[in-house]
Short mmCIF file of C-alpha atoms and ligand atoms in Angstrom, two decimals:
data_model
loop_
_atom_site.label_atom_id
_atom_site.label_comp_id
_atom_site.label_asym_id
_atom_site.label_seq_id
_atom_site.Cartn_x
_atom_site.Cartn_y
_atom_site.Cartn_z
CA SER A 669 17.10 -37.71 -62.25
CA GLN A 670 14.51 -35.40 -63.79
CA ASN A 671 11.34 -34.13 -62.11
CA ASN A 672 7.76 -34.35 -63.44
CA GLU A 673 7.91 -30.95 -65.13
CA GLN A 674 11.14 -31.70 -66.98
CA LEU A 675 9.86 -35.10 -68.07
CA MET A 676 6.56 -33.58 -69.22
CA GLN A 677 8.51 -31.15 -71.40
CA ARG A 678 10.46 -33.99 -72.99
CA ARG A 679 7.26 -35.99 -73.41
CA ASN A 680 5.44 -33.12 -75.09
CA ALA A 681 8.32 -32.65 -77.51
CA ALA A 682 8.70 -36.33 -78.34
CA VAL A 683 5.15 -37.79 -78.15
CA PRO A 684 2.15 -36.65 -80.24
CA ARG A 685 -0.51 -34.65 -78.40
CA GLY A 686 -3.11 -37.21 -79.50
CA VAL A 687 -1.78 -39.47 -76.77
CA GLY A 688 -3.58 -37.76 -73.92
CA GLN A 689 -2.43 -37.79 -70.32
CA ILE A 690 -4.80 -37.29 -67.42
CA HIS A 691 -2.22 -36.61 -64.72
CA PRO A 692 1.06 -34.71 -65.40
CA ILE A 693 2.98 -37.26 -63.37
CA PHE A 694 5.75 -39.74 -64.16
CA VAL A 695 5.64 -42.85 -62.05
CA ASP A 696 8.77 -44.42 -60.65
CA ARG A 697 7.44 -47.49 -58.86
CA ALA A 698 4.25 -49.06 -57.56
CA GLU A 699 2.98 -51.62 -55.08
CA ASN A 700 -0.57 -52.96 -54.80
CA ALA A 701 -2.75 -49.81 -54.77
CA THR A 702 0.00 -47.26 -54.16
CA VAL A 703 2.28 -45.52 -56.69
CA TRP A 704 5.31 -43.28 -56.16
CA ASP A 705 6.28 -40.62 -58.68
CA VAL A 706 9.78 -39.63 -59.80
CA GLU A 707 9.84 -36.94 -57.11
CA GLY A 708 9.19 -39.52 -54.39
CA ARG A 709 5.59 -38.46 -53.79
CA GLU A 710 3.13 -41.20 -52.83
CA PHE A 711 -0.35 -41.57 -54.38
CA ILE A 712 -3.30 -43.86 -53.75
CA ASP A 713 -4.21 -45.48 -57.07
CA PHE A 714 -7.97 -45.53 -57.73
CA ALA A 715 -7.37 -45.82 -61.50
CA GLY A 716 -5.65 -49.21 -61.67
CA GLY A 717 -4.18 -48.45 -65.09
CA ILE A 718 -7.78 -48.18 -66.40
CA ALA A 719 -9.21 -51.43 -65.05
CA VAL A 720 -6.05 -53.49 -65.53
CA LEU A 721 -4.97 -53.96 -61.92
CA ASN A 722 -7.79 -55.77 -60.14
CA THR A 723 -5.01 -57.81 -58.48
CA GLY A 724 -2.95 -54.68 -57.73
CA HIS A 725 0.49 -53.52 -58.86
CA LEU A 726 3.26 -56.15 -58.76
CA HIS A 727 1.29 -58.86 -57.00
CA PRO A 728 4.07 -61.15 -55.67
CA LYS A 729 2.44 -64.35 -57.05
CA ILE A 730 2.02 -62.84 -60.49
CA ILE A 731 5.55 -61.46 -60.55
CA ALA A 732 6.90 -64.86 -59.46
CA ALA A 733 5.00 -66.61 -62.26
CA VAL A 734 6.31 -64.10 -64.82
CA GLU A 735 9.89 -64.44 -63.51
CA ALA A 736 9.67 -68.22 -63.80
CA GLN A 737 8.39 -67.95 -67.38
CA LEU A 738 11.11 -65.38 -68.24
CA LYS A 739 13.71 -68.01 -67.48
CA LYS A 740 12.09 -70.61 -69.78
CA VAL A 741 10.91 -68.95 -72.99
CA THR A 742 9.57 -65.47 -73.78
CA HIS A 743 8.55 -65.85 -77.40
CA THR A 744 8.12 -68.41 -80.15
CA CYS A 745 4.91 -67.16 -81.80
CA PHE A 746 2.16 -69.65 -80.91
CA GLN A 747 1.45 -70.30 -84.60
CA VAL A 748 5.06 -71.50 -85.05
CA LEU A 749 5.80 -73.41 -81.85
CA ALA A 750 3.07 -73.73 -79.27
CA TYR A 751 3.43 -73.66 -75.47
CA GLU A 752 1.24 -75.05 -72.71
CA PRO A 753 0.39 -71.81 -70.80
CA TYR A 754 -1.59 -70.56 -73.84
CA VAL A 755 -3.69 -73.75 -73.94
CA GLU A 756 -4.13 -73.84 -70.17
CA LEU A 757 -5.36 -70.25 -70.13
CA CYS A 758 -7.86 -70.99 -72.91
CA GLU A 759 -9.13 -74.04 -70.99
CA LYS A 760 -9.61 -71.96 -67.85
CA ILE A 761 -11.38 -69.16 -69.73
CA ASN A 762 -13.64 -71.69 -71.49
CA ALA A 763 -14.68 -73.00 -68.07
CA LYS A 764 -15.32 -69.51 -66.63
CA VAL A 765 -17.24 -67.78 -69.43
CA PRO A 766 -20.99 -68.30 -68.95
CA GLY A 767 -22.79 -70.67 -71.34
CA ASP A 768 -23.71 -74.33 -71.10
CA PHE A 769 -21.98 -75.38 -74.32
CA ALA A 770 -18.53 -76.33 -75.63
CA LYS A 771 -16.28 -73.27 -75.97
CA LYS A 772 -13.01 -72.30 -77.59
CA THR A 773 -10.81 -69.29 -76.92
CA LEU A 774 -8.51 -67.21 -79.12
CA LEU A 775 -5.76 -65.14 -77.48
CA VAL A 776 -4.53 -61.83 -78.88
CA THR A 777 -2.89 -58.82 -77.24
CA THR A 778 -5.15 -55.78 -76.72
CA GLY A 779 -8.81 -55.15 -76.03
CA ALA A 780 -9.35 -53.57 -79.43
CA GLU A 781 -7.76 -56.56 -81.12
CA ALA A 782 -10.08 -58.89 -79.20
CA VAL A 783 -13.11 -56.90 -80.38
CA GLU A 784 -11.83 -56.86 -83.98
CA ASN A 785 -11.48 -60.62 -83.90
CA ALA A 786 -14.89 -61.19 -82.30
CA VAL A 787 -16.43 -59.26 -85.20
CA LYS A 788 -14.37 -61.24 -87.73
CA VAL A 789 -15.57 -64.52 -86.18
CA ALA A 790 -19.20 -63.32 -86.15
CA ARG A 791 -18.93 -62.28 -89.81
CA ALA A 792 -17.42 -65.62 -90.83
CA ALA A 793 -19.93 -67.64 -88.80
CA THR A 794 -22.97 -65.82 -90.20
CA GLY A 795 -21.82 -64.84 -93.67
CA ARG A 796 -23.11 -61.33 -92.84
CA GLU A 797 -21.32 -57.99 -92.43
CA GLY A 798 -23.45 -55.59 -90.38
CA VAL A 799 -22.89 -54.94 -86.69
CA ILE A 800 -25.18 -53.17 -84.24
CA ALA A 801 -23.38 -51.24 -81.51
CA PHE A 802 -24.67 -48.80 -78.89
CA THR A 803 -24.66 -45.12 -78.00
CA GLY A 804 -21.86 -44.40 -75.55
CA GLY A 805 -20.23 -47.80 -76.11
CA TYR A 806 -16.43 -48.00 -76.17
CA HIS A 807 -14.64 -50.79 -77.99
CA GLY A 808 -11.17 -49.49 -78.89
CA ARG A 809 -9.01 -47.25 -81.03
CA THR A 810 -8.43 -49.32 -84.18
CA MET A 811 -10.45 -48.38 -87.25
CA ALA A 812 -13.14 -51.05 -86.92
CA THR A 813 -13.47 -50.63 -83.16
CA LEU A 814 -13.71 -46.85 -83.56
CA ALA A 815 -16.64 -47.49 -85.89
CA LEU A 816 -18.28 -49.47 -83.06
CA THR A 817 -17.40 -46.87 -80.40
CA GLY A 818 -20.34 -44.55 -79.78
CA LYS A 819 -18.44 -41.32 -79.15
CA LYS A 820 -16.73 -39.31 -81.91
CA VAL A 821 -14.86 -36.67 -79.85
CA PRO A 822 -12.08 -37.31 -78.99
CA TYR A 823 -11.71 -40.91 -80.18
CA SER A 824 -12.17 -40.54 -83.93
CA ALA A 825 -12.59 -36.79 -84.37
CA GLY A 826 -10.71 -35.39 -87.36
CA MET A 827 -10.21 -38.86 -88.85
CA GLY A 828 -13.28 -38.98 -91.07
CA LEU A 829 -15.81 -41.78 -91.16
CA MET A 830 -14.78 -45.17 -89.85
CA PRO A 831 -15.37 -48.42 -91.74
CA GLY A 832 -18.87 -49.85 -91.58
CA PRO A 833 -21.36 -51.22 -91.81
CA VAL A 834 -22.11 -50.30 -88.19
CA PHE A 835 -25.57 -49.32 -86.97
CA ARG A 836 -26.13 -47.45 -83.74
CA ALA A 837 -28.78 -48.54 -81.25
CA GLN A 838 -29.59 -46.74 -78.00
CA TYR A 839 -28.04 -48.13 -74.81
CA PRO A 840 -30.74 -48.26 -72.13
CA CYS A 841 -30.21 -45.59 -69.48
CA GLU A 842 -33.21 -44.58 -67.40
CA LEU A 843 -31.29 -41.68 -65.84
CA HIS A 844 -31.06 -40.01 -69.25
CA GLY A 845 -34.51 -41.00 -70.43
CA VAL A 846 -33.76 -44.13 -72.48
CA SER A 847 -35.89 -47.05 -71.32
CA GLU A 848 -35.29 -50.67 -72.29
CA ASP A 849 -38.34 -50.40 -74.55
CA ASP A 850 -36.70 -47.37 -76.24
CA ALA A 851 -33.48 -49.33 -76.69
CA MET A 852 -35.30 -52.29 -78.25
CA ALA A 853 -37.30 -49.90 -80.44
CA SER A 854 -34.04 -48.37 -81.69
CA ILE A 855 -32.99 -51.81 -82.94
CA ALA A 856 -36.38 -52.35 -84.55
CA ARG A 857 -35.85 -48.98 -86.27
CA ILE A 858 -32.49 -50.13 -87.64
CA PHE A 859 -34.20 -53.25 -89.03
CA LYS A 860 -36.89 -51.08 -90.65
CA ASN A 861 -34.73 -48.23 -91.95
CA ASP A 862 -31.18 -49.39 -92.46
CA ALA A 863 -30.48 -53.11 -92.54
CA GLU A 864 -32.51 -56.30 -92.49
CA PRO A 865 -31.83 -58.74 -89.66
CA CYS A 866 -30.27 -61.06 -92.27
CA ASP A 867 -27.65 -58.33 -92.90
CA ILE A 868 -26.57 -58.25 -89.24
CA ALA A 869 -23.76 -60.51 -88.06
CA ALA A 870 -23.61 -59.31 -84.45
CA ILE A 871 -24.95 -57.10 -81.72
CA ILE A 872 -22.10 -55.95 -79.49
CA LEU A 873 -22.35 -54.26 -76.11
CA GLU A 874 -20.71 -53.91 -72.72
CA PRO A 875 -22.73 -55.40 -69.83
CA VAL A 876 -21.67 -52.28 -67.91
CA GLN A 877 -20.46 -49.42 -70.09
CA GLY A 878 -16.92 -48.50 -69.05
CA GLU A 879 -15.68 -45.37 -70.81
CA GLY A 880 -19.33 -44.52 -71.50
CA GLY A 881 -20.10 -43.87 -67.83
CA PHE A 882 -20.59 -47.09 -65.82
CA TYR A 883 -24.21 -47.53 -66.91
CA VAL A 884 -25.36 -51.06 -66.04
CA ALA A 885 -27.49 -53.06 -68.46
CA SER A 886 -30.07 -55.34 -66.86
CA PRO A 887 -30.80 -59.06 -67.08
CA SER A 888 -34.19 -58.23 -68.61
CA PHE A 889 -32.52 -56.23 -71.39
CA PHE A 890 -30.08 -59.03 -72.09
CA LYS A 891 -32.95 -61.53 -72.17
CA ARG A 892 -34.63 -59.47 -74.88
CA LEU A 893 -31.38 -59.13 -76.86
CA ARG A 894 -30.74 -62.86 -76.57
CA ALA A 895 -34.25 -63.65 -77.87
CA LEU A 896 -33.83 -61.19 -80.75
CA CYS A 897 -30.45 -62.66 -81.70
CA ASP A 898 -31.83 -66.22 -81.52
CA GLU A 899 -34.79 -65.25 -83.69
CA HIS A 900 -32.59 -63.81 -86.43
CA GLY A 901 -29.39 -65.87 -86.19
CA ILE A 902 -27.39 -62.87 -84.94
CA MET A 903 -24.31 -63.32 -82.71
CA LEU A 904 -24.52 -61.62 -79.32
CA ILE A 905 -21.09 -60.28 -78.35
CA ALA A 906 -20.43 -59.23 -74.74
CA ASP A 907 -17.44 -56.89 -74.57
CA GLU A 908 -16.08 -57.69 -71.11
CA VAL A 909 -12.72 -55.97 -71.60
CA GLN A 910 -13.43 -53.59 -68.70
CA THR A 911 -16.08 -55.56 -66.77
CA GLY A 912 -14.23 -58.89 -66.81
CA ALA A 913 -11.68 -60.47 -64.50
CA GLY A 914 -13.76 -59.97 -61.40
CA ARG A 915 -14.43 -56.24 -61.46
CA THR A 916 -18.21 -56.59 -61.12
CA GLY A 917 -18.27 -59.21 -58.35
CA THR A 918 -18.39 -62.24 -60.65
CA PHE A 919 -15.49 -63.25 -62.87
CA PHE A 920 -17.49 -62.13 -65.91
CA ALA A 921 -20.33 -59.63 -65.59
CA MET A 922 -22.49 -61.75 -67.90
CA GLU A 923 -22.77 -64.31 -65.08
CA GLN A 924 -25.21 -61.83 -63.56
CA MET A 925 -27.22 -61.18 -66.72
CA GLY A 926 -29.07 -64.50 -66.94
CA VAL A 927 -28.17 -65.31 -70.56
CA ALA A 928 -24.99 -66.44 -72.31
CA PRO A 929 -23.46 -64.42 -75.14
CA ASP A 930 -22.21 -66.25 -78.24
CA LEU A 931 -18.87 -64.44 -78.01
CA THR A 932 -17.09 -62.74 -75.12
CA THR A 933 -14.10 -60.40 -75.34
CA PHE A 934 -11.72 -59.97 -72.41
CA ALA A 935 -8.42 -58.15 -71.74
CA LYS A 936 -7.13 -55.65 -69.14
CA SER A 937 -7.20 -57.20 -65.61
CA ILE A 938 -7.11 -60.75 -66.98
CA ALA A 939 -3.29 -60.65 -66.81
CA GLY A 940 -2.70 -58.10 -64.04
CA GLY A 941 -0.64 -55.62 -66.08
CA PHE A 942 0.71 -57.83 -68.87
CA PRO A 943 -0.74 -57.54 -72.36
CA VAL A 944 -3.04 -60.38 -73.33
CA SER A 945 -6.65 -60.37 -74.49
CA GLY A 946 -8.97 -62.77 -76.19
CA VAL A 947 -12.27 -63.96 -77.55
CA CYS A 948 -14.16 -66.90 -76.05
CA GLY A 949 -17.19 -68.34 -77.76
CA LYS A 950 -19.24 -71.33 -78.80
CA ALA A 951 -16.79 -73.88 -80.21
CA GLU A 952 -18.47 -74.22 -83.62
CA ILE A 953 -18.69 -70.44 -84.00
CA MET A 954 -15.05 -69.95 -83.03
CA ASP A 955 -14.12 -72.59 -85.63
CA ALA A 956 -15.83 -70.67 -88.45
CA ILE A 957 -12.52 -69.13 -89.56
CA ALA A 958 -10.09 -71.40 -91.42
CA PRO A 959 -6.49 -72.00 -90.25
CA GLY A 960 -4.35 -68.89 -90.72
CA GLY A 961 -7.29 -66.48 -90.33
CA LEU A 962 -6.65 -65.82 -86.64
CA GLY A 963 -3.53 -65.02 -84.65
CA GLY A 964 -0.70 -62.52 -84.43
CA THR A 965 3.04 -62.48 -83.80
CA TYR A 966 2.76 -61.65 -80.10
CA ALA A 967 -0.79 -62.99 -79.62
CA GLY A 968 -1.00 -64.93 -76.37
CA SER A 969 2.59 -64.18 -75.31
CA PRO A 970 3.95 -66.82 -72.90
CA ILE A 971 4.81 -64.09 -70.37
CA ALA A 972 1.28 -62.70 -70.39
CA CYS A 973 -0.27 -66.20 -70.29
CA ALA A 974 1.82 -67.04 -67.22
CA ALA A 975 0.63 -63.80 -65.61
CA ALA A 976 -3.02 -64.51 -66.45
CA LEU A 977 -2.85 -68.03 -64.98
CA ALA A 978 -1.41 -66.52 -61.79
CA VAL A 979 -4.19 -63.89 -61.75
CA MET A 980 -6.74 -66.71 -61.73
CA ASP A 981 -4.95 -68.45 -58.87
CA VAL A 982 -4.84 -65.20 -56.89
CA PHE A 983 -8.60 -64.77 -57.38
CA GLU A 984 -9.16 -68.21 -55.85
CA GLU A 985 -6.61 -67.96 -53.06
CA GLU A 986 -7.60 -64.47 -51.96
CA ASN A 987 -11.31 -64.89 -52.57
CA LEU A 988 -11.31 -61.77 -54.71
CA LEU A 989 -14.84 -62.18 -56.09
CA ALA A 990 -16.28 -61.80 -52.60
CA ARG A 991 -13.82 -58.98 -52.06
CA SER A 992 -15.07 -57.29 -55.25
CA GLN A 993 -18.60 -57.24 -53.79
CA ALA A 994 -17.31 -55.91 -50.47
CA VAL A 995 -15.22 -53.19 -52.12
CA GLY A 996 -18.26 -52.20 -54.17
CA GLU A 997 -20.43 -51.89 -51.07
CA ARG A 998 -17.80 -49.88 -49.20
CA LEU A 999 -17.30 -47.44 -52.08
CA THR A 1000 -21.04 -47.13 -52.70
CA ASN A 1001 -21.76 -46.39 -49.04
CA ALA A 1002 -19.02 -43.78 -48.94
CA PHE A 1003 -20.36 -42.12 -52.11
CA LYS A 1004 -23.93 -42.17 -50.73
CA ALA A 1005 -22.69 -40.37 -47.62
CA ILE A 1006 -21.07 -37.70 -49.82
CA GLN A 1007 -24.20 -37.53 -51.98
CA SER A 1008 -26.34 -36.79 -48.90
CA LYS A 1009 -24.36 -33.56 -48.48
CA HIS A 1010 -23.90 -32.53 -52.12
CA LYS A 1011 -26.65 -32.04 -54.69
CA ALA A 1012 -24.06 -32.24 -57.49
CA ILE A 1013 -24.04 -36.04 -57.20
CA GLY A 1014 -27.11 -37.00 -59.17
CA ASP A 1015 -26.48 -40.71 -59.23
CA VAL A 1016 -24.42 -43.37 -57.44
CA ARG A 1017 -24.30 -46.62 -59.41
CA GLY A 1018 -22.33 -49.65 -60.43
CA LEU A 1019 -22.02 -53.40 -60.32
CA GLY A 1020 -19.68 -55.03 -57.80
CA ALA A 1021 -16.56 -52.91 -57.48
CA MET A 1022 -17.27 -51.04 -60.73
CA VAL A 1023 -18.62 -47.95 -58.99
CA ALA A 1024 -19.21 -44.40 -60.24
CA VAL A 1025 -21.00 -41.15 -59.46
CA GLU A 1026 -22.46 -38.78 -62.03
CA LEU A 1027 -22.23 -35.03 -61.45
CA PHE A 1028 -24.76 -32.39 -62.48
CA GLU A 1029 -25.08 -28.65 -61.89
CA GLY A 1030 -27.46 -28.40 -58.95
CA GLY A 1031 -28.41 -32.04 -59.43
CA ASP A 1032 -30.23 -31.27 -62.72
CA VAL A 1033 -29.76 -34.32 -64.99
CA HIS A 1034 -29.97 -32.04 -68.02
CA LYS A 1035 -26.83 -30.17 -66.89
CA PRO A 1036 -23.88 -32.59 -66.82
CA ASP A 1037 -21.04 -30.98 -64.85
CA ALA A 1038 -17.80 -31.94 -66.60
CA ALA A 1039 -16.06 -28.85 -65.18
CA LEU A 1040 -16.65 -29.89 -61.56
CA THR A 1041 -15.68 -33.46 -62.41
CA GLY A 1042 -12.37 -32.26 -63.86
CA LYS A 1043 -11.72 -30.04 -60.85
CA ILE A 1044 -12.31 -32.92 -58.45
CA VAL A 1045 -9.95 -35.21 -60.40
CA ALA A 1046 -7.23 -32.49 -60.28
CA ARG A 1047 -7.79 -31.58 -56.60
CA ALA A 1048 -7.80 -35.25 -55.58
CA ARG A 1049 -4.43 -35.66 -57.29
CA ASP A 1050 -3.05 -32.66 -55.38
CA LYS A 1051 -4.18 -34.46 -52.23
CA GLY A 1052 -2.52 -37.73 -53.24
CA LEU A 1053 -5.31 -39.68 -54.93
CA ILE A 1054 -5.28 -40.80 -58.59
CA LEU A 1055 -8.82 -40.73 -60.01
CA LEU A 1056 -10.37 -41.17 -63.45
CA SER A 1057 -13.42 -39.61 -65.03
CA CYS A 1058 -15.52 -41.02 -67.87
CA GLY A 1059 -18.93 -40.68 -69.50
CA THR A 1060 -20.41 -39.33 -72.71
CA TYR A 1061 -20.39 -35.87 -71.10
CA GLY A 1062 -17.19 -36.33 -69.08
CA ASN A 1063 -19.17 -35.86 -65.87
CA VAL A 1064 -18.69 -39.24 -64.21
CA LEU A 1065 -16.14 -40.11 -61.52
CA ARG A 1066 -15.31 -43.81 -61.65
CA ILE A 1067 -13.37 -46.06 -59.31
CA LEU A 1068 -11.18 -48.89 -60.58
CA VAL A 1069 -9.10 -49.45 -57.44
CA PRO A 1070 -7.32 -52.80 -57.05
CA LEU A 1071 -9.54 -55.34 -55.27
CA THR A 1072 -6.49 -56.19 -53.18
CA ALA A 1073 -6.47 -52.70 -51.60
CA SER A 1074 -7.07 -52.65 -47.83
CA ASP A 1075 -10.24 -51.18 -46.32
CA GLU A 1076 -8.01 -48.60 -44.66
CA LEU A 1077 -6.66 -47.44 -48.03
CA LEU A 1078 -10.15 -47.39 -49.58
CA ASP A 1079 -11.36 -45.22 -46.70
CA ARG A 1080 -8.40 -42.85 -47.06
CA GLY A 1081 -9.14 -42.46 -50.77
CA MET A 1082 -12.85 -41.87 -50.19
CA ALA A 1083 -12.03 -39.33 -47.45
CA ILE A 1084 -10.00 -37.38 -50.02
CA ILE A 1085 -12.94 -37.45 -52.44
CA ALA A 1086 -15.24 -36.20 -49.64
CA GLU A 1087 -12.80 -33.35 -48.94
CA CYS A 1088 -12.73 -32.43 -52.65
CA PHE A 1089 -16.54 -32.21 -52.73
CA ALA A 1090 -16.54 -30.12 -49.56
CA GLU A 1091 -14.04 -27.70 -51.10
CA LEU A 1092 -15.33 -27.55 -54.68
CA ALA A 1093 -18.99 -28.59 -54.97
N1 PMP B 1255 -13.53 -52.56 -74.93
C1 PMP B 1255 -13.77 -51.99 -73.74
C2 PMP B 1255 -15.08 -52.25 -73.07
C3 PMP B 1255 -12.80 -51.17 -73.14
O1 PMP B 1255 -13.05 -50.59 -71.95
C4 PMP B 1255 -11.56 -50.98 -73.79
C5 PMP B 1255 -10.45 -50.11 -73.18
N2 PMP B 1255 -10.85 -49.07 -72.37
C6 PMP B 1255 -11.36 -51.59 -75.03
C7 PMP B 1255 -12.34 -52.39 -75.56
C8 PMP B 1255 -10.06 -51.43 -75.78
O2 PMP B 1255 -9.02 -52.06 -75.11
P1 PMP B 1255 -7.48 -51.70 -75.46
O3 PMP B 1255 -7.27 -50.29 -75.02
O4 PMP B 1255 -6.69 -52.71 -74.72
O5 PMP B 1255 -7.35 -51.86 -76.94
#
């Protein structure tokens, strides 16, 4: 069999360079929070397939549920012949998403597709077209979600302008000088300069920005957004694709924000490595689109629905929400200990197990240190730890380790990060 270098050569010849790759490694197999590459080398996985593996690689319960489904039916297309796992998953999601009202859920396949459909529903329900999205927000790689995504390079660079009408508000971030008042004022400015409230179908944001840098919005900010949306008949969309499925210590991060969104998108860890996503919202809003306006050939695949139902059981049986809090505390404490020795770490933050540190030259918040961040990601890999960066300036180290990882493995991973700082910072 071929080694990483040989496979990378084949990959580079066969796959467009636009499909980036953070680590020049080909994986052979995985288990919980450990992966082995094609050369037999073992790595601790702190990336979790970008927030997909809150229940770890190949969780036995999830694999068993998928195997059982594989022997019954793998595909009919739900719009042709329905199957119970789809309906059961929607019922469970309706019960879990915050909001004291009747809900309905649509299943699709990817996070971007969920966001696209949330916007479609908001447009149909309001009869309006405009959407307000935020600086640094990330919502996907399709044309409409790229328009919502608040970062041009690399996501939509060289592709021209994306379809509108999308208006950009400021995401609150005290660290970089944007207060909640500033963020609200940026929306007021949109209403004054660009679009009347009656032109706006939805305001969409992540309760904790994922790709944008793990900045956490507050309950007070959400309260103000909720009031603004209520005043003007605007749909509030919470994009929980990265924050959902228990990452932040509650099943959905919005449970901690004190208000209910009209629409919620989810994907990633909801099905523990199988592709399913969706939109959950107020029943009458979700019903705004007529039959035939929602769906997709593979949308809500029986295999992925079976996996998602097993993910929910695993959360209950293994008490993973409490574990998410505990993992968050452990990682935060370890980062704070590193921060006490290294000025480069300007901020340690997060919600539940969604934890990150932001790096600056000499601790100066005006000098984001993407170079050091990149060096730490590469050195950690050399030492056997798979890490991810993120952030508008590429200067944030983020942890998305499976919640099922042992304390011992978390400590080993954090010890590697500490070593990297000692050697490089
Ligand atoms: N929204 C958020 C908040 C995300 O983090 C992501 C993926 N990183 C997406 C949408 C897009 O999801 P997908 O890559 O599955 O299309």
